[in-house]
Tab-separated table of C-alpha atoms in Angstrom:
chain	number	residue	atom	x	y	z
I	1	MET	CA	87.633	76.482	74.921
I	2	ARG	CA	87.164	80.211	74.654
I	3	GLN	CA	83.749	81.009	73.249
I	4	GLN	CA	84.961	83.867	71.098
I	5	THR	CA	88.390	85.116	70.119
I	6	ALA	CA	89.281	88.801	70.298
I	7	ALA	CA	89.609	88.931	66.520
I	8	ASN	CA	85.956	87.934	66.091
I	9	ARG	CA	84.568	90.588	68.432
I	10	SER	CA	82.640	93.540	67.039
I	11	VAL	CA	83.492	97.091	68.072
I	12	SER	CA	80.524	97.198	70.471
I	13	GLU	CA	81.641	93.922	72.039
I	14	LYS	CA	85.163	95.278	72.446
I	15	VAL	CA	83.813	98.413	74.121
I	16	SER	CA	81.784	96.332	76.579
I	17	ALA	CA	84.915	94.273	77.348
I	18	LEU	CA	87.072	97.301	78.200
I	19	GLY	CA	88.440	97.234	81.713
I	20	PRO	CA	92.057	97.001	82.918
I	21	THR	CA	93.446	100.185	81.360
I	22	TRP	CA	90.209	102.017	82.094
I	23	LEU	CA	90.901	101.422	85.786
I	24	ALA	CA	94.478	102.624	85.289
I	25	GLY	CA	93.091	105.664	83.486
I	26	ALA	CA	90.834	106.364	86.467
I	27	ILE	CA	93.915	106.635	88.685
I	28	ALA	CA	95.769	108.660	86.048
I	29	ALA	CA	92.834	111.073	85.606
I	30	GLY	CA	92.656	111.623	89.340
I	31	PRO	CA	92.934	114.667	91.590
I	32	ALA	CA	96.728	114.511	91.623
I	33	THR	CA	96.853	114.913	87.850
I	34	ILE	CA	94.238	117.674	88.012
I	35	ALA	CA	96.358	119.421	90.657
I	36	ALA	CA	99.507	119.093	88.529
I	37	LEU	CA	97.705	120.453	85.463
I	38	VAL	CA	96.141	123.319	87.454
I	39	THR	CA	99.501	124.209	88.990
I	40	ALA	CA	101.256	124.020	85.611
I	41	GLY	CA	98.683	126.163	83.822
I	42	ALA	CA	98.434	128.733	86.625
I	43	SER	CA	102.212	128.982	87.040
I	44	PHE	CA	103.569	128.768	83.495
I	45	GLY	CA	100.669	129.269	81.112
I	46	TYR	CA	100.890	126.977	78.085
I	47	SER	CA	104.659	126.304	78.461
I	48	LEU	CA	104.291	122.696	79.608
I	49	LEU	CA	101.728	121.611	77.012
I	50	TRP	CA	104.346	119.335	75.454
I	51	VAL	CA	104.626	117.375	78.720
I	52	VAL	CA	100.834	117.016	78.840
I	53	VAL	CA	100.768	115.598	75.302
I	54	ILE	CA	103.600	113.109	75.747
I	55	SER	CA	102.278	111.984	79.141
I	56	ALA	CA	99.310	110.253	77.480
I	57	LEU	CA	101.485	108.705	74.761
I	58	PHE	CA	104.155	107.558	77.220
I	59	GLY	CA	101.463	106.289	79.567
I	60	ALA	CA	100.015	104.161	76.766
I	61	ILE	CA	103.449	102.705	75.956
I	62	ALA	CA	104.120	101.888	79.617
I	63	GLN	CA	100.710	100.234	80.017
I	64	TYR	CA	101.166	98.218	76.837
I	65	LEU	CA	104.556	96.942	78.007
I	66	ALA	CA	103.017	95.838	81.315
I	67	THR	CA	100.045	94.292	79.494
I	68	LYS	CA	102.280	92.389	77.086
I	69	LEU	CA	104.219	90.925	80.008
I	70	ALA	CA	101.034	89.938	81.842
I	71	LEU	CA	99.480	88.336	78.740
I	72	SER	CA	102.595	86.260	78.131
I	73	THR	CA	103.163	85.102	81.723
I	74	GLU	CA	99.561	85.093	83.033
I	75	GLU	CA	101.099	86.296	86.303
I	76	GLY	CA	101.200	89.419	88.411
I	77	LEU	CA	104.453	91.380	88.234
I	78	VAL	CA	105.679	90.360	91.699
I	79	GLU	CA	105.298	86.647	90.925
I	80	THR	CA	107.181	87.055	87.651
I	81	VAL	CA	109.986	89.020	89.300
I	82	GLU	CA	110.347	86.441	92.076
I	83	ARG	CA	110.370	83.529	89.633
I	84	ARG	CA	112.991	85.049	87.336
I	85	LEU	CA	115.066	87.326	89.579
I	86	GLY	CA	114.559	86.086	93.114
I	87	SER	CA	112.834	86.978	96.365
I	88	LYS	CA	114.945	90.029	97.237
I	89	TRP	CA	114.083	91.735	93.960
I	90	ALA	CA	110.415	90.908	94.523
I	91	TRP	CA	110.471	92.395	98.032
I	92	LEU	CA	112.137	95.562	96.703
I	93	LEU	CA	109.364	95.888	94.134
I	94	VAL	CA	106.723	95.387	96.839
I	95	ALA	CA	108.339	98.070	99.022
I	96	ASP	CA	108.536	100.474	96.070
I	97	VAL	CA	104.873	99.980	95.167
I	98	VAL	CA	103.541	100.091	98.741
I	99	LEU	CA	105.449	103.273	99.628
I	100	ALA	CA	104.429	105.131	96.448
I	101	SER	CA	100.789	104.005	96.470
I	102	GLY	CA	100.462	104.344	100.251
I	103	PHE	CA	101.626	107.968	100.206
I	104	ALA	CA	99.234	108.651	97.337
I	105	GLN	CA	96.382	106.938	99.209
I	106	LEU	CA	96.712	109.265	102.207
I	107	ILE	CA	96.882	112.495	100.188
I	108	ILE	CA	94.052	111.505	97.858
I	109	MET	CA	91.885	110.675	100.879
I	110	LYS	CA	92.797	114.074	102.321
I	111	THR	CA	91.645	115.626	99.056
I	112	LEU	CA	88.375	113.708	99.086
I	113	ALA	CA	87.704	114.563	102.735
I	114	ASP	CA	88.627	118.249	102.354
I	115	VAL	CA	86.526	118.691	99.224
I	116	SER	CA	83.583	116.922	100.865
I	117	GLY	CA	83.966	119.292	103.803
I	118	LEU	CA	84.084	122.359	101.554
I	119	LEU	CA	80.941	121.278	99.719
I	120	THR	CA	78.924	120.378	102.824
I	121	GLY	CA	80.407	122.323	105.738
I	122	VAL	CA	80.899	119.058	107.691
I	123	ASP	CA	84.292	118.438	109.347
I	124	ALA	CA	86.692	116.878	106.823
I	125	ARG	CA	87.934	114.349	109.393
I	126	LEU	CA	84.440	112.915	109.707
I	127	TRP	CA	84.259	112.664	105.931
I	128	GLY	CA	87.593	110.814	105.936
I	129	GLY	CA	86.136	108.141	108.222
I	130	PHE	CA	82.950	107.931	106.165
I	131	TRP	CA	84.699	107.517	102.828
I	132	ALA	CA	87.139	104.953	104.263
I	133	ILE	CA	84.226	102.804	105.472
I	134	VAL	CA	82.414	103.113	102.120
I	135	LEU	CA	85.632	102.154	100.328
I	136	ALA	CA	86.248	99.160	102.593
I	137	ILE	CA	82.700	97.813	102.245
I	138	GLY	CA	82.555	98.359	98.482
I	139	LEU	CA	85.932	96.847	97.594
I	140	ALA	CA	85.972	94.038	100.151
I	141	GLY	CA	82.528	93.057	98.925
I	142	GLY	CA	83.027	93.371	95.184
I	143	GLY	CA	86.778	93.650	94.571
I	144	TYR	CA	88.051	94.449	91.099
I	145	ARG	CA	84.678	94.537	89.316
I	146	ILE	CA	83.287	97.258	91.605
I	147	ALA	CA	86.392	99.402	91.102
I	148	GLU	CA	86.250	98.908	87.331
I	149	LEU	CA	82.572	99.852	87.080
I	150	GLY	CA	83.071	102.982	89.171
I	151	ALA	CA	86.080	103.974	87.077
I	152	LYS	CA	84.166	103.687	83.799
I	153	VAL	CA	81.243	105.801	84.998
I	154	ILE	CA	83.162	108.542	86.800
I	155	VAL	CA	86.034	108.960	84.313
I	156	SER	CA	83.573	109.207	81.426
I	157	ALA	CA	81.738	111.993	83.246
I	158	ILE	CA	84.976	113.837	84.065
I	159	VAL	CA	86.191	113.701	80.454
I	160	VAL	CA	82.871	115.057	79.157
I	161	ALA	CA	82.884	117.851	81.754
I	162	PHE	CA	86.367	119.121	80.932
I	163	VAL	CA	85.879	118.872	77.169
I	164	ALA	CA	82.692	120.929	77.564
I	165	SER	CA	84.724	123.520	79.479
I	166	LEU	CA	86.820	124.147	76.365
I	167	PHE	CA	83.787	125.760	74.737
I	168	ILE	CA	83.519	128.214	77.650
I	169	VAL	CA	87.132	129.140	78.409
I	170	PRO	CA	88.983	130.905	75.545
I	171	THR	CA	92.215	129.297	74.348
I	172	ASP	CA	95.057	131.307	72.803
I	173	LEU	CA	95.974	128.877	70.024
I	174	ILE	CA	99.180	130.715	69.069
I	175	ALA	CA	100.464	130.736	72.645
I	176	ALA	CA	99.359	127.133	73.092
I	177	SER	CA	101.292	126.017	70.013
I	178	GLY	CA	104.427	127.529	71.563
I	179	GLY	CA	103.920	125.176	74.503
I	180	LEU	CA	104.591	122.207	72.222
I	181	VAL	CA	108.294	123.141	72.156
I	182	PRO	CA	110.056	121.109	74.902
I	183	THR	CA	111.305	123.418	77.675
I	184	ILE	CA	111.355	123.244	81.479
I	185	PRO	CA	110.493	126.724	82.801
I	186	ALA	CA	111.511	128.288	86.100
I	187	GLY	CA	114.150	125.745	87.058
I	188	VAL	CA	113.275	123.839	90.224
I	189	ASP	CA	109.550	124.612	90.263
I	190	GLY	CA	109.179	123.759	86.592
I	191	ALA	CA	110.959	120.423	87.082
I	192	LEU	CA	108.658	119.518	89.962
I	193	VAL	CA	105.492	120.313	88.025
I	194	ALA	CA	106.745	118.561	84.852
I	195	ALA	CA	107.556	115.461	86.908
I	196	GLY	CA	104.091	115.679	88.425
I	197	ILE	CA	102.371	115.825	85.023
I	198	LEU	CA	104.301	112.870	83.617
I	199	GLY	CA	103.874	111.012	86.897
I	200	GLY	CA	100.121	111.076	86.419
I	201	ALA	CA	100.349	108.775	83.397
I	202	VAL	CA	103.685	106.979	83.841
I	203	HIS	CA	103.492	105.857	87.446
I	204	ILE	CA	104.653	102.775	89.293
I	205	THR	CA	101.170	102.226	90.730
I	206	ILE	CA	99.307	101.925	87.439
I	207	ILE	CA	102.112	100.076	85.622
I	208	THR	CA	102.210	97.410	88.331
I	209	MET	CA	98.421	97.303	88.701
I	210	GLN	CA	98.006	96.633	84.973
I	211	THR	CA	99.569	93.186	85.318
I	212	TYR	CA	97.009	92.273	87.983
I	213	THR	CA	93.908	93.730	86.364
I	214	VAL	CA	94.744	91.948	83.093
I	215	ARG	CA	94.974	88.772	85.150
I	216	ALA	CA	91.694	89.567	86.944
I	217	ARG	CA	90.036	89.867	83.531
I	218	GLY	CA	91.374	86.439	82.563
I	219	TRP	CA	93.002	87.770	79.387
I	220	THR	CA	95.661	85.719	77.566
I	221	THR	CA	97.775	86.248	74.446
I	222	GLU	CA	94.614	85.628	72.397
I	223	ASP	CA	93.294	88.928	73.774
I	224	ALA	CA	96.264	91.029	72.642
I	225	GLY	CA	94.149	92.907	70.115
I	226	LEU	CA	91.488	93.646	72.710
I	227	ALA	CA	94.198	94.837	75.110
I	228	ARG	CA	95.568	97.273	72.511
I	229	PHE	CA	92.035	98.559	71.906
I	230	ASP	CA	91.552	98.951	75.665
I	231	ILE	CA	94.764	100.967	75.971
I	232	GLY	CA	93.989	103.110	72.930
I	233	ILE	CA	90.492	104.049	74.129
I	234	SER	CA	91.325	104.424	77.806
I	235	MET	CA	94.806	105.934	77.911
I	236	VAL	CA	95.361	107.660	74.571
I	237	ALA	CA	91.820	108.869	73.902
I	238	ALA	CA	90.057	109.315	77.267
I	239	PHE	CA	93.041	110.269	79.412
I	240	GLY	CA	94.729	112.223	76.616
I	241	ILE	CA	91.632	114.313	75.888
I	242	PHE	CA	91.036	114.859	79.596
I	243	SER	CA	94.626	116.030	80.203
I	244	VAL	CA	94.859	118.383	77.241
I	245	ALA	CA	91.369	119.831	77.807
I	246	THR	CA	92.001	120.397	81.513
I	247	PHE	CA	95.376	122.002	80.887
I	248	LEU	CA	94.092	124.347	78.178
I	249	VAL	CA	91.177	125.401	80.383
I	250	VAL	CA	93.286	126.233	83.432
I	251	ALA	CA	96.131	127.810	81.444
I	252	GLY	CA	93.674	130.090	79.650
I	253	ALA	CA	91.721	130.996	82.778
I	254	LEU	CA	94.242	131.008	85.631
I	255	PHE	CA	97.603	132.135	84.245
I	256	GLY	CA	98.155	135.699	85.386
I	257	ASN	CA	94.931	135.725	87.411
I	258	VAL	CA	95.998	133.794	90.523
I	259	ASP	CA	99.080	133.591	92.722
I	260	PRO	CA	100.630	130.163	91.972
I	261	GLN	CA	102.481	130.104	95.298
I	262	GLY	CA	99.289	130.320	97.331
I	263	LEU	CA	97.109	128.332	94.960
I	264	THR	CA	94.235	126.416	96.564
I	265	ALA	CA	91.216	124.635	95.141
I	266	VAL	CA	88.994	127.510	96.251
I	267	SER	CA	91.198	130.233	94.724
I	268	ALA	CA	91.428	128.282	91.457
I	269	ALA	CA	87.658	127.885	91.340
I	270	GLN	CA	87.077	131.542	92.162
I	271	ALA	CA	89.333	132.562	89.261
I	272	LEU	CA	87.030	130.588	86.956
I	273	GLU	CA	83.903	132.444	88.101
I	274	PRO	CA	84.185	135.399	85.661
I	275	ILE	CA	84.202	132.846	82.834
I	276	ALA	CA	82.085	129.962	84.070
I	277	GLY	CA	79.712	131.853	86.351
I	278	GLY	CA	78.808	131.610	90.012
I	279	ALA	CA	78.627	127.818	89.977
I	280	ALA	CA	82.325	127.555	89.052
I	281	GLN	CA	83.488	126.736	92.570
I	282	SER	CA	80.927	123.985	93.117
I	283	LEU	CA	81.555	122.487	89.675
I	284	PHE	CA	85.341	122.527	90.120
I	285	LEU	CA	85.113	120.942	93.574
I	286	ALA	CA	82.604	118.375	92.302
I	287	GLY	CA	85.078	117.427	89.576
I	288	LEU	CA	87.819	116.960	92.164
I	289	LEU	CA	85.434	114.895	94.285
I	290	GLY	CA	84.593	112.543	91.419
I	291	ALA	CA	88.243	112.193	90.430
I	292	ALA	CA	89.238	111.424	94.021
I	293	VAL	CA	86.536	108.764	94.423
I	294	SER	CA	87.508	106.929	91.221
I	295	THR	CA	91.223	107.169	91.983
I	296	LEU	CA	90.881	105.850	95.522
I	297	GLY	CA	88.910	102.872	94.264
I	298	GLY	CA	91.739	101.800	91.974
I	299	ASN	CA	94.661	102.859	94.170
I	300	THR	CA	93.352	100.905	97.175
I	301	LEU	CA	93.680	97.673	95.190
I	302	VAL	CA	97.391	98.069	94.509
I	303	PRO	CA	99.122	97.444	97.884
I	304	PRO	CA	96.971	94.344	98.564
I	305	TYR	CA	97.724	93.073	95.043
I	306	VAL	CA	101.496	93.081	95.479
I	307	VAL	CA	101.565	91.959	99.116
I	308	ALA	CA	99.147	89.071	98.492
I	309	ASP	CA	101.097	88.050	95.400
I	310	LYS	CA	104.368	87.992	97.354
I	311	LEU	CA	102.780	85.953	100.168
I	312	ASP	CA	101.230	83.577	97.610
I	313	TRP	CA	97.637	84.340	98.595
I	314	LYS	CA	94.757	84.158	96.164
I	315	ILE	CA	94.248	87.659	94.763
I	316	ASP	CA	90.493	87.636	95.012
I	317	VAL	CA	87.921	88.565	97.664
I	318	SER	CA	87.123	84.855	97.986
I	319	ASP	CA	90.377	84.646	100.003
I	320	SER	CA	89.582	86.013	103.479
I	321	ARG	CA	93.194	87.125	103.981
I	322	TYR	CA	93.187	89.210	100.821
I	323	ARG	CA	89.735	90.601	101.621
I	324	ALA	CA	90.905	91.617	105.119
I	325	LEU	CA	94.038	93.255	103.688
I	326	LEU	CA	91.927	95.160	101.174
I	327	ALA	CA	89.551	96.392	103.890
I	328	ALA	CA	92.458	97.364	106.163
I	329	THR	CA	94.103	99.374	103.376
I	330	ALA	CA	90.847	101.248	102.814
I	331	LEU	CA	90.305	101.950	106.506
I	332	LEU	CA	93.877	103.100	107.135
I	333	SER	CA	93.493	105.708	104.409
I	334	ALA	CA	91.188	107.640	106.769
I	335	GLY	CA	94.371	108.957	108.383
I	336	GLY	CA	94.868	111.179	105.356
I	337	ALA	CA	92.031	113.424	106.536
I	338	PHE	CA	94.173	114.485	109.512
I	339	ILE	CA	97.090	115.768	107.382
I	340	GLY	CA	97.359	119.555	107.400
I	341	GLY	CA	98.143	121.949	104.555
I	342	SER	CA	96.770	122.603	101.060
I	343	PHE	CA	96.071	119.404	99.152
I	344	LEU	CA	96.769	120.917	95.694
I	345	GLN	CA	100.503	121.296	96.374
I	346	GLN	CA	100.593	117.929	98.161
I	347	LEU	CA	98.953	116.182	95.206
I	348	VAL	CA	101.667	117.442	92.840
I	349	LEU	CA	104.262	116.119	95.288
I	350	VAL	CA	102.515	112.719	95.296
I	351	LEU	CA	103.038	112.317	91.557
I	352	ALA	CA	106.606	113.596	91.687
I	353	VAL	CA	107.469	111.135	94.475
I	354	GLY	CA	105.858	108.359	92.434
I	355	THR	CA	108.094	109.331	89.518
I	356	VAL	CA	111.130	108.462	91.679
I	357	GLY	CA	109.961	104.853	91.924
I	358	THR	CA	108.839	104.513	88.318
I	359	PRO	CA	112.160	103.990	86.446
I	360	PHE	CA	112.826	100.874	88.528
I	361	VAL	CA	109.539	99.213	87.618
I	362	LEU	CA	109.948	100.212	83.956
I	363	ALA	CA	113.404	98.631	83.963
I	364	LEU	CA	111.967	95.430	85.455
I	365	VAL	CA	109.258	95.205	82.795
I	366	LEU	CA	111.677	95.884	79.928
I	367	VAL	CA	114.256	93.378	81.183
I	368	LEU	CA	111.649	90.649	81.716
I	369	LEU	CA	110.073	91.249	78.300
I	370	ASN	CA	113.503	90.726	76.724
I	371	ASP	CA	114.218	87.597	78.768
I	372	ALA	CA	113.674	84.388	76.824
I	373	GLY	CA	113.067	82.532	80.068
I	374	THR	CA	110.132	84.822	80.867
I	375	VAL	CA	108.340	85.363	77.562
I	376	PRO	CA	108.473	83.256	74.392
I	377	GLU	CA	108.857	86.256	72.101
I	378	SER	CA	110.636	89.553	72.800
I	379	PRO	CA	109.016	92.889	71.849
I	380	GLY	CA	109.839	94.333	68.452
I	381	ALA	CA	112.530	96.966	68.040
I	382	LEU	CA	109.996	99.812	67.838
I	383	LEU	CA	108.297	98.886	71.118
I	384	ASN	CA	111.663	98.465	72.839
I	385	ILE	CA	112.757	101.889	71.599
I	386	GLY	CA	109.512	103.376	72.882
I	387	GLY	CA	110.012	101.706	76.261
I	388	ILE	CA	113.602	102.921	76.509
I	389	LEU	CA	112.470	106.452	75.644
I	390	VAL	CA	109.803	106.387	78.373
I	391	PHE	CA	112.351	105.003	80.843
I	392	THR	CA	114.886	107.704	79.912
I	393	VAL	CA	112.459	110.618	80.233
I	394	ALA	CA	111.053	109.264	83.505
I	395	SER	CA	114.596	108.861	84.851
I	396	VAL	CA	115.597	112.391	83.861
I	397	LEU	CA	112.490	113.930	85.442
I	398	ALA	CA	112.963	111.817	88.582
I	399	GLY	CA	116.580	113.002	88.769
I	400	ARG	CA	115.536	116.621	88.307
I	401	PHE	CA	112.971	116.263	91.071
I	402	ILE	CA	115.474	114.723	93.494
I	403	SER	CA	118.053	117.420	92.741
I	404	SER	CA	115.395	120.089	93.278
I	405	GLN	CA	114.621	118.640	96.698
I	406	ILE	CA	118.298	118.679	97.634
I	407	GLY	CA	118.700	122.232	96.328
I	408	SER	CA	115.803	123.525	98.405
I	409	GLY	CA	117.188	122.028	101.625
I	410	LEU	CA	116.629	118.583	103.098
I	411	THR	CA	113.592	117.958	105.293
I	412	PRO	CA	112.479	114.624	106.784
I	413	LEU	CA	110.260	114.096	103.723
I	414	SER	CA	112.784	115.154	101.095
I	415	GLY	CA	115.510	113.202	102.909
I	416	SER	CA	113.353	110.092	102.802
I	417	VAL	CA	112.651	110.656	99.104
I	418	LEU	CA	116.397	111.056	98.487
I	419	ALA	CA	117.230	107.804	100.305
I	420	PHE	CA	114.394	106.039	98.482
I	421	GLY	CA	115.682	107.356	95.155
I	422	ILE	CA	119.282	106.328	95.823
I	423	VAL	CA	118.311	102.740	96.711
I	424	LEU	CA	116.133	102.392	93.610
I	425	THR	CA	118.747	103.977	91.351
I	426	ILE	CA	121.392	101.514	92.531
I	427	ALA	CA	118.955	98.627	92.072
I	428	THR	CA	118.067	99.808	88.560
I	429	VAL	CA	121.728	100.106	87.548
I	430	VAL	CA	122.494	96.617	88.924
I	431	LEU	CA	119.457	95.133	87.164
I	432	LEU	CA	120.350	96.657	83.797
I	433	GLY	CA	123.987	95.676	84.296
I	434	LEU	CA	123.035	92.036	84.910
I	435	HIS	CA	120.842	92.036	81.829
I	436	LEU	CA	123.442	93.634	79.553
I	437	ARG	CA	126.191	91.323	80.838
I	438	THR	CA	124.049	88.306	80.029
I	439	ARG	CA	123.201	89.600	76.543
I	440	LEU	CA	126.823	90.477	75.748
I	441	ALA	CA	127.874	87.013	76.894
I	442	GLY	CA	125.525	85.573	74.299
I	443	GLY	CA	122.746	84.463	76.658
I	444	ASN	CA	119.050	85.058	76.181
I	445	SER	CA	117.935	84.921	79.826
I	446	VAL	CA	118.601	87.457	82.533
I	447	ALA	CA	120.894	86.253	85.292
I	448	VAL	CA	119.056	85.350	88.498
I	449	SER	CA	120.632	87.142	91.442
I	450	GLU	CA	119.689	87.090	95.105
């Protein structure tokens, strides 16, 4: 019997029990989100503040939907999909997650290695190997708990640092209020950056991971209240404050003072020097370093989670196969240090590419939550409406991003993203069609289709 129900916990006990969404928040408050916020503020001033605000709210809704599914099934998402929809749907989900999180893993490692090199003067490629080994040893030895502890410490420090920056960098409150009006500035570029901002909070990686971290915590439906508290503190409060504070700081300091097209971490930091002093560059790079470390810790868990779940391995470091897969994922990320180019622009692209794969996983979660054969009780109308709204906005931004890639001319990368997007769009339409056909026919369970 459980020693204590969630309802009987004090606030301090709930705080000490926080975990799954805090790890998701560590990925969300990572260098890719910082890059998207820096690019948005430097390029468009306060115009995209509305996207920053809704990203935290939409992220909380998406995480709660995933949590609710995990609490009801006590399964990871891949296992639930395979049980209810079949193996082919499960493999498509695995491919979607591995591609999105794998691309992110390489670029985030590049960021970590490059920043380490800038701070120390040591070759970034050597730093890539060093950090990959540290990551492999830490995660293969401690698994989820090590990643969770690191996330709590580092994200807390990052939030405090950026909130403190608000007292240094002046904010034009009138101009900022105008940014709460929904608009997408500058066509293609604005769509890319908006997709990047939303992709930081509503992302296939953290939605999928939530079902596994809830399971790793051993939470059940009795912990629903604790889960809501976890999401509120981690995603709405911590991530929301971090996002808004970061955006207001960079919009106030960088807009009109730097060239957005040639924006780098060093040029962004240098633009902060007149306001924050000579230590601005080191502080900005240190913030990126901390964000990259915490994000890599969480992101490295995701591909092994879904692959092990599909292969029916135990998702714990006590299983040597899972532990080896976790270590291999960490070590392979060292290849990111050899990628050329500026990591700020590449980080924005990481989130935008992740947005392409997100509507599919949102559709899976919503369909399964409304499937009587999966969960005993469907979500209420308000939560369903919220989920549909998140799915719609994510789909529109993903579509805008894909069209922007086509409009700017196809490259091997953009062509791959286009093909990826087409496959997932077709799969999403088929999935929703199966669900609606079943509901219109008077059934309560989604049709299983191989």
